[in-house]
Tab-separated table of C-alpha atoms in Angstrom:
chain	number	residue	atom	x	y	z
A	1206	MET	CA	3.628	-1.280	5.659
A	1207	MET	CA	7.007	-0.623	7.451
A	1208	GLY	CA	5.648	2.781	8.637
A	1209	SER	CA	2.870	4.374	10.671
A	1210	GLY	CA	-0.136	6.434	10.330
A	1211	ARG	CA	1.789	9.589	11.133
A	1212	TYR	CA	3.422	9.430	7.718
A	1213	TRP	CA	0.116	10.864	6.373
A	1214	GLY	CA	0.767	14.125	8.370
A	1215	PRO	CA	2.256	16.120	5.490
A	1216	ILE	CA	-0.607	15.127	3.253
A	1217	ALA	CA	-3.227	16.114	5.857
A	1218	GLU	CA	-1.653	19.431	6.363
A	1219	ARG	CA	-1.673	20.172	2.712
A	1220	LEU	CA	-5.439	19.031	2.234
A	1221	GLN	CA	-6.267	21.185	5.306
A	1222	THR	CA	-9.997	20.822	6.246
A	1223	ARG	CA	-11.240	19.486	2.981
A	1224	PRO	CA	-11.553	15.944	4.105
A	1225	ASP	CA	-11.998	14.747	7.665
A	1226	LEU	CA	-9.105	12.124	7.577
A	1227	ARG	CA	-8.920	8.942	9.713
A	1228	GLY	CA	-5.905	6.659	9.565
A	1229	PHE	CA	-4.570	3.997	11.731
A	1230	ASP	CA	-1.424	1.923	12.338
A	1231	LEU	CA	-1.315	-1.533	10.931
A	1232	PRO	CA	-0.924	-4.431	13.300
A	1233	GLY	CA	2.742	-4.606	14.327
A	1234	HIS	CA	3.276	-0.943	13.442
A	1235	GLY	CA	3.332	2.459	15.219
A	1236	ARG	CA	1.225	2.141	18.382
A	1237	SER	CA	-0.622	-0.929	17.398
A	1238	ASP	CA	-0.112	-4.289	19.052
A	1239	SER	CA	2.222	-6.803	17.681
A	1240	TRP	CA	0.905	-9.096	14.947
A	1241	THR	CA	0.410	-12.492	16.766
A	1242	PRO	CA	-2.492	-14.330	15.117
A	1243	ALA	CA	-3.775	-17.527	16.688
A	1244	GLU	CA	-4.340	-20.543	14.586
A	1245	GLY	CA	-7.444	-20.110	12.377
A	1246	GLU	CA	-7.366	-16.374	12.514
A	1247	PRO	CA	-7.280	-14.412	9.235
A	1248	ASP	CA	-4.085	-13.494	7.359
A	1249	LEU	CA	-2.663	-9.928	7.744
A	1250	HIS	CA	-4.280	-8.485	4.615
A	1251	THR	CA	-7.662	-9.747	5.611
A	1252	ALA	CA	-7.183	-8.494	9.171
A	1253	VAL	CA	-6.234	-4.980	7.941
A	1254	THR	CA	-9.133	-5.016	5.470
A	1255	ARG	CA	-11.590	-5.761	8.297
A	1256	ILE	CA	-10.118	-2.974	10.492
A	1257	ALA	CA	-10.588	-0.451	7.620
A	1258	ALA	CA	-13.992	-1.625	6.652
A	1259	ALA	CA	-15.261	-1.502	10.216
A	1260	MET	CA	-14.656	2.344	10.109
A	1261	ILE	CA	-16.979	2.865	7.119
A	1262	ASP	CA	-20.463	3.838	7.967
A	1263	ARG	CA	-21.292	5.780	4.826
A	1264	PRO	CA	-19.715	6.224	1.341
A	1265	LEU	CA	-16.130	7.493	1.973
A	1266	ASP	CA	-13.171	8.595	0.030
A	1267	LEU	CA	-10.565	5.758	0.367
A	1268	ILE	CA	-6.875	6.712	-0.017
A	1269	GLY	CA	-4.144	4.132	0.219
A	1270	HIS	CA	-0.477	3.857	-0.495
A	1271	SER	CA	1.431	0.531	-1.345
A	1272	PHE	CA	-0.024	-2.262	0.828
A	1273	GLY	CA	-2.727	0.107	2.035
A	1274	ALA	CA	-3.754	0.817	-1.530
A	1275	THR	CA	-4.340	-2.891	-2.123
A	1276	VAL	CA	-6.579	-2.939	1.088
A	1277	ALA	CA	-8.581	0.084	-0.360
A	1278	LEU	CA	-8.987	-1.723	-3.641
A	1279	ARG	CA	-10.190	-4.868	-1.904
A	1280	ILE	CA	-12.752	-2.938	0.016
A	1281	ALA	CA	-13.884	-1.161	-3.173
A	1282	VAL	CA	-14.387	-4.451	-5.052
A	1283	ALA	CA	-16.190	-6.033	-2.106
A	1284	ALA	CA	-18.461	-3.090	-1.346
A	1285	PRO	CA	-18.491	-0.629	-4.160
A	1286	ASP	CA	-21.496	1.292	-2.646
A	1287	ALA	CA	-19.277	2.156	0.271
A	1288	VAL	CA	-16.746	4.169	-1.783
A	1289	ARG	CA	-17.301	7.787	-2.875
A	1290	SER	CA	-13.821	7.990	-4.439
A	1291	LEU	CA	-10.695	5.818	-4.563
A	1292	THR	CA	-7.138	7.068	-4.604
A	1293	LEU	CA	-4.498	4.287	-5.153
A	1294	ILE	CA	-0.937	5.263	-4.706
A	1295	GLU	CA	1.546	2.770	-5.843
A	1296	PRO	CA	-0.660	-0.231	-5.169
A	1297	VAL	CA	1.732	-3.290	-4.817
A	1298	PHE	CA	-0.819	-5.692	-6.269
A	1299	PHE	CA	1.642	-7.885	-8.181
A	1300	ALA	CA	-1.030	-10.315	-9.225
A	1301	ALA	CA	-2.516	-7.709	-11.530
A	1302	ALA	CA	0.829	-7.309	-13.592
A	1303	ASP	CA	1.498	-9.328	-16.609
A	1304	GLN	CA	5.195	-9.919	-15.793
A	1305	PRO	CA	5.855	-9.600	-12.094
A	1306	SER	CA	8.811	-12.015	-12.328
A	1307	ASP	CA	11.499	-9.611	-10.853
A	1308	ASP	CA	9.317	-8.969	-7.797
A	1309	VAL	CA	8.580	-12.666	-7.288
A	1310	ALA	CA	12.346	-13.211	-7.418
A	1311	LEU	CA	12.933	-10.462	-4.823
A	1312	THR	CA	10.214	-11.907	-2.673
A	1313	ARG	CA	11.737	-15.492	-2.789
A	1314	LYS	CA	15.111	-13.958	-1.916
A	1315	MET	CA	13.636	-12.137	0.998
A	1316	MET	CA	11.857	-15.342	2.125
A	1317	ASP	CA	14.990	-17.401	2.009
A	1318	LEU	CA	16.804	-14.791	4.055
A	1319	LEU	CA	13.939	-14.747	6.690
A	1320	ALA	CA	13.879	-18.593	6.804
A	1321	SER	CA	17.672	-18.620	7.596
A	1322	GLY	CA	17.412	-16.033	10.258
A	1323	HIS	CA	19.038	-13.183	8.307
A	1324	ASP	CA	16.355	-10.586	9.243
A	1325	ASP	CA	18.632	-7.550	8.737
A	1326	GLU	CA	19.612	-8.695	5.238
A	1327	ALA	CA	15.980	-9.281	4.287
A	1328	ALA	CA	15.114	-5.872	5.478
A	1329	ARG	CA	18.020	-4.471	3.511
A	1330	VAL	CA	16.848	-6.222	0.346
A	1331	PHE	CA	13.351	-5.041	0.713
A	1332	LEU	CA	14.202	-1.372	1.353
A	1333	SER	CA	16.611	-1.320	-1.540
A	1334	VAL	CA	13.597	-1.432	-3.787
A	1335	TRP	CA	10.684	-0.278	-1.796
A	1336	GLY	CA	12.122	2.217	0.752
A	1337	ASP	CA	13.144	5.932	0.523
A	1338	GLN	CA	16.196	5.240	2.451
A	1339	PRO	CA	18.720	2.368	2.418
A	1340	PHE	CA	18.785	0.107	5.358
A	1341	ASP	CA	22.298	1.064	6.354
A	1342	ALA	CA	21.391	4.890	6.370
A	1343	LEU	CA	18.846	4.121	9.218
A	1344	SER	CA	19.520	4.564	12.862
A	1345	PRO	CA	20.181	1.366	14.848
A	1346	VAL	CA	16.599	1.722	16.401
A	1347	PHE	CA	15.001	1.962	13.018
A	1348	GLN	CA	17.107	-0.825	11.668
A	1349	GLN	CA	15.762	-3.044	14.490
A	1350	GLN	CA	12.296	-2.027	13.731
A	1351	MET	CA	12.574	-2.817	10.002
A	1352	ALA	CA	14.165	-6.155	10.765
A	1353	ARG	CA	11.112	-7.058	12.905
A	1354	GLN	CA	8.509	-5.682	10.524
A	1355	VAL	CA	9.930	-7.288	7.398
A	1356	HIS	CA	8.396	-10.518	8.618
A	1357	LEU	CA	4.979	-8.814	8.146
A	1358	VAL	CA	5.781	-8.020	4.567
A	1359	ALA	CA	6.059	-11.733	3.858
A	1360	GLU	CA	2.595	-12.139	5.412
A	1361	GLY	CA	0.852	-10.364	2.466
A	1362	ASN	CA	2.316	-12.551	-0.286
A	1363	ASP	CA	-0.761	-14.686	-0.818
A	1364	VAL	CA	-2.879	-11.744	-1.551
A	1365	LEU	CA	-0.381	-9.494	-3.268
A	1366	ILE	CA	1.183	-12.105	-5.494
A	1367	HIS	CA	-1.352	-14.821	-5.785
A	1368	ASP	CA	-4.604	-12.871	-5.351
A	1369	ALA	CA	-5.865	-15.065	-2.501
A	1370	ALA	CA	-8.577	-12.475	-1.852
A	1371	ASN	CA	-9.889	-12.917	-5.492
A	1372	ILE	CA	-9.743	-9.161	-6.022
A	1373	LEU	CA	-9.373	-9.707	-9.748
A	1374	ARG	CA	-12.467	-11.813	-10.054
A	1375	PRO	CA	-14.653	-11.123	-13.114
A	1376	GLY	CA	-16.779	-8.052	-12.795
A	1377	GLY	CA	-15.163	-6.969	-9.614
A	1378	LEU	CA	-13.116	-4.004	-10.738
A	1379	GLU	CA	-15.760	-3.102	-13.274
A	1380	ALA	CA	-18.380	-2.682	-10.508
A	1381	ILE	CA	-16.502	0.279	-8.976
A	1382	ASP	CA	-18.286	3.326	-10.433
A	1383	ALA	CA	-16.634	5.816	-8.119
A	1384	PRO	CA	-13.842	8.011	-9.514
A	1385	VAL	CA	-10.480	6.324	-9.229
A	1386	MET	CA	-7.067	7.957	-9.292
A	1387	LEU	CA	-3.930	5.853	-9.798
A	1388	ILE	CA	-0.718	7.718	-8.782
A	1389	SER	CA	2.706	6.423	-9.460
A	1390	GLY	CA	6.281	7.675	-9.080
A	1391	ALA	CA	8.214	8.070	-12.329
A	1392	ASN	CA	11.220	6.311	-10.667
A	1393	SER	CA	9.425	3.547	-9.189
A	1394	PRO	CA	10.059	-0.174	-10.149
A	1395	PRO	CA	8.600	-0.832	-13.555
A	1396	VAL	CA	6.092	-3.274	-12.187
A	1397	ILE	CA	4.101	-0.373	-10.667
A	1398	ALA	CA	3.398	0.993	-14.072
A	1399	ASP	CA	2.328	-2.461	-15.238
A	1400	ILE	CA	-0.093	-2.834	-12.270
A	1401	ALA	CA	-1.586	0.575	-12.869
A	1402	GLU	CA	-2.047	-0.113	-16.518
A	1403	ALA	CA	-3.764	-3.474	-15.810
A	1404	LEU	CA	-6.087	-1.984	-13.258
A	1405	ALA	CA	-6.927	1.101	-15.331
A	1406	GLY	CA	-7.975	-1.127	-18.253
A	1407	ARG	CA	-10.757	-2.538	-16.241
A	1408	LEU	CA	-11.971	0.481	-14.075
A	1409	PRO	CA	-14.838	2.390	-15.456
A	1410	ASP	CA	-13.905	5.871	-14.223
A	1411	VAL	CA	-10.151	6.185	-13.773
A	1412	GLY	CA	-7.457	8.715	-13.996
A	1413	ARG	CA	-3.621	8.108	-13.999
A	1414	ALA	CA	-0.911	10.388	-12.878
A	1415	GLU	CA	2.875	10.069	-12.561
A	1416	VAL	CA	4.861	12.241	-10.314
A	1417	PRO	CA	8.333	13.182	-11.824
A	1418	ASN	CA	11.436	12.311	-9.866
A	1419	ALA	CA	9.514	10.374	-7.315
A	1420	GLY	CA	9.924	6.780	-6.150
A	1421	HIS	CA	7.757	4.366	-4.225
A	1422	MET	CA	7.627	6.437	-1.144
A	1423	LEU	CA	6.191	9.579	-2.774
A	1424	PRO	CA	3.618	10.469	0.004
A	1425	ILE	CA	6.673	11.284	2.096
A	1426	THR	CA	9.114	12.636	-0.391
A	1427	HIS	CA	6.526	14.459	-2.610
A	1428	PRO	CA	3.650	15.459	-0.491
A	1429	ASP	CA	2.773	18.580	-2.393
A	1430	GLN	CA	2.191	16.756	-5.668
A	1431	VAL	CA	0.452	13.837	-4.073
A	1432	ALA	CA	-1.867	16.123	-2.002
A	1433	ASP	CA	-2.795	18.021	-5.240
A	1434	LEU	CA	-3.581	14.774	-7.001
A	1435	ILE	CA	-5.725	13.522	-4.139
A	1436	ASP	CA	-7.594	16.908	-4.181
A	1437	ILE	CA	-8.293	16.385	-7.891
A	1438	ASN	CA	-9.976	13.125	-7.237
A	1439	LEU	CA	-11.905	14.469	-4.337
A	1440	THR	CA	-13.189	17.249	-6.568
A	1441	ARG	CA	-14.256	14.720	-9.167
A	1442	ALA	CA	-16.231	12.808	-6.529
């Protein structure tokens, strides 16, 4: 979310030829078309899940970051046989946390700003917590891009906050028997650790790792450490 598939480039370089990687730009991101669903079409999270699931024709290693990690988790719950290993980097699945109040408050503030037409300020608020650079440090071109894409962040609220996809249904996480790695940044918002703890408590085969001095955007800021951890989970699988 708020990026593109090219952000995985440094990870791909470090993993070299070990996996055959396939990524894609989310709707409204990178080279993908704008997100303009017609009435009755699925929500953004469901649409992205279907795009990713359509690429799976055999058991694969799923690797996701942030919003993408929640999509990978949703696929693994729905079709555990399709997953050889699962690496979840900072999944923003707030519904799993016991006390996501701060993040709900942030979302409400962002939604209020969007409703009043203050897109720049909404992006500024979002990036202050979940970005690797503040909004005002970005070039004007990227500021405009962030102001457009922050609307898409709001599109995921029903799944991420309210679990509209029923990912937490009884027996769902427990059915994932593939090796799972949960990776967090030590400097990330506290809710990330809460989410990881809640998920780890229900997953049968899970490892947890925390990258020192890293925040939410650790695949970009700490590619060496993240690639090493991904490689560990690939080896386990």
